[in-house]
Amino acid sequence: MNDTAEPETAEPDNALHQTRTGLDRDHLKRAFLDNLFYLQGRFLEVATTNDLYQAAAYTVRDRMLERWIKTAQTYKKTNARTVCYLSAEFLLGPHLVNNLVNLGILEAACEAGAELGLDFDAIVEAEEEPGLGNGGLGRLAACYMDSLATLQIPAIGYGIRYEFGIFDQVIVDGWQTERGDTWLRTGNPWEIPRPKLAFPVGFGGHTEHYTDTQGALRTRWVPSLVVNGVAYDTPIMGYGVGNVNLLRLWKSEAPESFDFQAFNVGDYYGAVHEKMEAETISKVLYPNDEPVAGKELRLKQQYFFVSCSLQDMLRLQLGIAWDLDSFHEKFAIQLNDTHPSLAVAELMRLLMDEQLMDWDQAWHITTNACHFTNHTLLPEALETWSVELFERLLPRHLEIIYEINRRFLDQVRVHFFGDEARVARMSLIDEGGGRRVRMANLAAVGSKAINGVAALHTELLKNTVMRDFYEMWPEKFHNVTNGVTPRRFVAVSNPRLAALITETCGDDRWLSDLTCLKQLEEQAEDHALQTAWREVKTAAKQDLANWLGKHAGFTPDPETLFDVQAKRIHEYKRQHLNLLHIVWLYEQIKQSPNVELTPRTFIFGGKAAPGYFMAKLIIKLVNAIGEVVNNDPQVNGWLRVLFMPDFNVKNGQRLYPAADLSEQISMAGKEASGTGNMKFSMNGALTIGTLDGANVEIRDEVGHDNFFLFGMTAPEAQQRQAEGYRPWEVYHGNHALKSAVDLIASGLFSHGDTELFRPLTDNLIHSDPFMVLADFQSYVDCQHEVDRAYRAPHHWHRMSILNTARMGKFSSDRSIQDYVDKIWHAAPLPIDL
Ligand SMILES: *Cc1c(COP(=O)(O)O)cnc(C)c1O
């Protein structure tokens, strides 16, 4: 096979070559017009915005290809240790500007566009973002791809090329409605299909046992359905380096042979049906942020991409070395949550059944190759699959899992003599009720390292959901606090701030070493910097206001405090706590119009899982409150409430720069890390937040005086629940809280309908699983502090500058360096240009 990661090289004619690779304005212009003509069949005068975007995208891609090929060749030649990041989601966001920034040619491209008389911003807007993820977990994978390339670590991202990514959210009458995401409709210039790079993936059938020529007992899996996984490759540019890594996503197809066969036996409809079944696997992303009751197709998706990815790794290894003994030295596999944890069983199967290795050696390789990141603490979110489904879909893997379990539980019995309760808890099979396979246990047993995603989260992991494993293997546990890429979330999304930082620091080193932002600290009190800082923020707020004017009903006043909560809608994230505060403010203004308040615009954004009733009701409530408040002339100089539709990476890039205040108000102990919190703070927003996830570390870094803390700690919340939490007592004991809840229940926000929001208010009063009521007073008091602080601009801007200055730790470059040092032990391999 020559159709591998590395396309073929040719010696190109120099002038032509320059048109494809030259980075200056004139070559960009020339290349753009060429691409418009030869790829789109258009010339400037008649080109649509999409034509212009496609031509621009190909122009940029051309400039990445030479580096990509060189990178692949160098990695191969040196047989470099390679990180394989397995993730069911990559929430990439738009490529165009990001690649221009990473190539260092954003300015040249803008100039080229201007000279051609083009509207650069309109071209950028035309890109449909690949929304191949739900939220934080998928975005993390995308940030890590950016940082791996920037740190020059040989790496491949493996995932699924969903034909439909996360749905588009459209608000109709205040309710979320979902529209299919058709991101591929106009073509995807950033990917290169590799139709010949495909692997068979089996499902169903049965296993057979036989004796091989050496006399060893072997197993053969005879699946009843085989589909093909075809590779689609996207280049991932590092910032300011020659390295371009590979993101390889798998699309499912029917095997080539197939219609044919069926046609011969005359079963035409049967053939079409099977073809559709094969193609269904990579059709659509499940839109749930946290896993819910197992859908068969979801398990198929997981096995599909894991199997393709591992077969690809074996192919790469066998293409270089003749044997697989050193597989785990060549590859460090990172499992992004439990979604790819079938890798443990599949690697065992491939090594034993297909490569004829014995158990012990296969197990040695597997457990030294795999590493597992845990992303949740919600016990109900821990993924399990019924044994019955496994038996039907993956009979061979179930056998392997049973054997792993048998050997593992023997070890547990030796380690914890006589503790059968512990054996039952640690088993890969949950024997209670219907028998189920525990995916986190599978990943933990099959991995060399297990990590949490923030310091608090890792500690809680060790004490709760993974406690037994921690007690058995304390040395396996690590913390790697999440991070975000400052290229996308500062340079791309907030160019004015990036320019101001570069000017203030004297150079742009901060973009590849974010700790350089520390230099800003010295000037945090400087009035000139504060003034410039405020102008940058106001300009970003004006941009957002204009956008919201077009897309969300009205244009907020950039002089007001922009208070933003943007993330998936989830009860544990407590958007309704924010709403109770807003309703309380509204009542205060209505009752005493002279109450001293800081004018605010509350902005919400986020998608609800389509089947998550309570989350959808929260969206409706945001819009319902907005409708009343925004149309009440008595308050709307003080208070505005807006819902930004379709929160995704692109819209996030509009929000993060424009926020004054970032709402990170989850119930303590529920948010594993959060990454939105980091994006806001990097862009100079102050945080109002609980001691949850990475908030704890953010607060320690930016300084306790520069962070608005409220609410119970995780241990306090735990204790209060253990003692028997009675929300109705809190409700009856707090006048402000009771009147806010009652106002919602009264029908004021629902045209007199007292039933509409009852599920929400009843739930709060009678059950309140995320302790919204318990934290209400503390939150309101803290918001009062925010009000006062905002009215002292110098004080506020100083805090804002210090927030940005002290966010160095939260670059995903630091996270990746942590993984490299603690877990992967990989080395940078620079690509010279
Ligand atoms: C960063 C990001 C998230 C994660 O936000 P949290 O506040 O950490 O939950 C979700 N969705 C998108 C589009 C993001 O960019």
PDB file of C-alpha atoms and ligand atoms in Angstrom, residues 91 129 134-137 139 289 484 489 566-568 572-573 647-650 652-653 656 663-664 671 673-677 679-680, ligand 1:
ATOM      1  CA  LEU A  91     -15.224  19.594  18.274  1.00  0.00           C
ATOM      2  CA  GLU A 129     -17.845  24.357  11.354  1.00  0.00           C
ATOM      3  CA  ASN A 134     -21.103  17.783  22.119  1.00  0.00           C
ATOM      4  CA  GLY A 135     -19.183  20.200  24.294  1.00  0.00           C
ATOM      5  CA  GLY A 136     -16.195  20.270  26.613  1.00  0.00           C
ATOM      6  CA  LEU A 137     -14.898  16.729  26.002  1.00  0.00           C
ATOM      7  CA  ARG A 139     -13.416  20.587  22.358  1.00  0.00           C
ATOM      8  CA  ASP A 289     -23.356  15.420  26.742  1.00  0.00           C
ATOM      9  CA  VAL A 484      -7.360  25.417  26.086  1.00  0.00           C
ATOM     10  CA  PHE A 489      -9.321  31.314  22.014  1.00  0.00           C
ATOM     11  CA  ALA A 566     -22.482  29.656  27.873  1.00  0.00           C
ATOM     12  CA  LYS A 567     -22.180  25.868  28.055  1.00  0.00           C
ATOM     13  CA  ARG A 568     -24.366  22.808  27.603  1.00  0.00           C
ATOM     14  CA  TYR A 572     -25.737  20.285  37.487  1.00  0.00           C
ATOM     15  CA  LYS A 573     -24.408  23.414  35.731  1.00  0.00           C
ATOM     16  CA  PHE A 647     -23.845  27.973  20.895  1.00  0.00           C
ATOM     17  CA  ASN A 648     -20.976  26.265  19.100  1.00  0.00           C
ATOM     18  CA  VAL A 649     -17.275  26.957  18.661  1.00  0.00           C
ATOM     19  CA  LYS A 650     -17.836  29.752  16.177  1.00  0.00           C
ATOM     20  CA  GLY A 652     -18.295  30.856  21.429  1.00  0.00           C
ATOM     21  CA  GLN A 653     -15.530  32.823  19.745  1.00  0.00           C
ATOM     22  CA  TYR A 656     -15.602  34.792  25.177  1.00  0.00           C
ATOM     23  CA  GLU A 663     -20.689  32.222  35.223  1.00  0.00           C
ATOM     24  CA  GLN A 664     -19.097  28.957  36.486  1.00  0.00           C
ATOM     25  CA  GLU A 671     -17.999  19.594  37.049  1.00  0.00           C
ATOM     26  CA  SER A 673     -12.880  20.489  35.115  1.00  0.00           C
ATOM     27  CA  GLY A 674     -14.650  22.870  32.787  1.00  0.00           C
ATOM     28  CA  THR A 675     -12.755  24.595  30.005  1.00  0.00           C
ATOM     29  CA  GLY A 676     -15.179  27.426  29.252  1.00  0.00           C
ATOM     30  CA  ASN A 677     -14.044  28.909  32.571  1.00  0.00           C
ATOM     31  CA  LYS A 679     -11.512  30.685  27.828  1.00  0.00           C
ATOM     32  CA  PHE A 680     -13.416  33.484  29.551  1.00  0.00           C
TER      33      PHE A 680
HETATM   34  C1  LIG B   1     -15.390  25.271  25.646  1.00  0.00           C
HETATM   35  C2  LIG B   1     -16.662  24.796  25.107  1.00  0.00           C
HETATM   36  C3  LIG B   1     -17.514  24.033  25.904  1.00  0.00           C
HETATM   37  C4  LIG B   1     -17.200  23.663  27.342  1.00  0.00           C
HETATM   38  O1  LIG B   1     -17.740  24.628  28.211  1.00  0.00           O
HETATM   39  P1  LIG B   1     -17.851  24.333  29.777  1.00  0.00           P
HETATM   40  O2  LIG B   1     -18.222  25.672  30.331  1.00  0.00           O
HETATM   41  O3  LIG B   1     -16.482  23.919  30.219  1.00  0.00           O
HETATM   42  O4  LIG B   1     -18.878  23.310  29.968  1.00  0.00           O
HETATM   43  C5  LIG B   1     -18.714  23.604  25.367  1.00  0.00           C
HETATM   44  N1  LIG B   1     -19.067  23.916  24.100  1.00  0.00           N
HETATM   45  C6  LIG B   1     -18.271  24.673  23.315  1.00  0.00           C
HETATM   46  C7  LIG B   1     -18.733  25.013  21.938  1.00  0.00           C
HETATM   47  C8  LIG B   1     -17.037  25.127  23.780  1.00  0.00           C
HETATM   48  O5  LIG B   1     -16.252  25.851  22.978  1.00  0.00           O
END
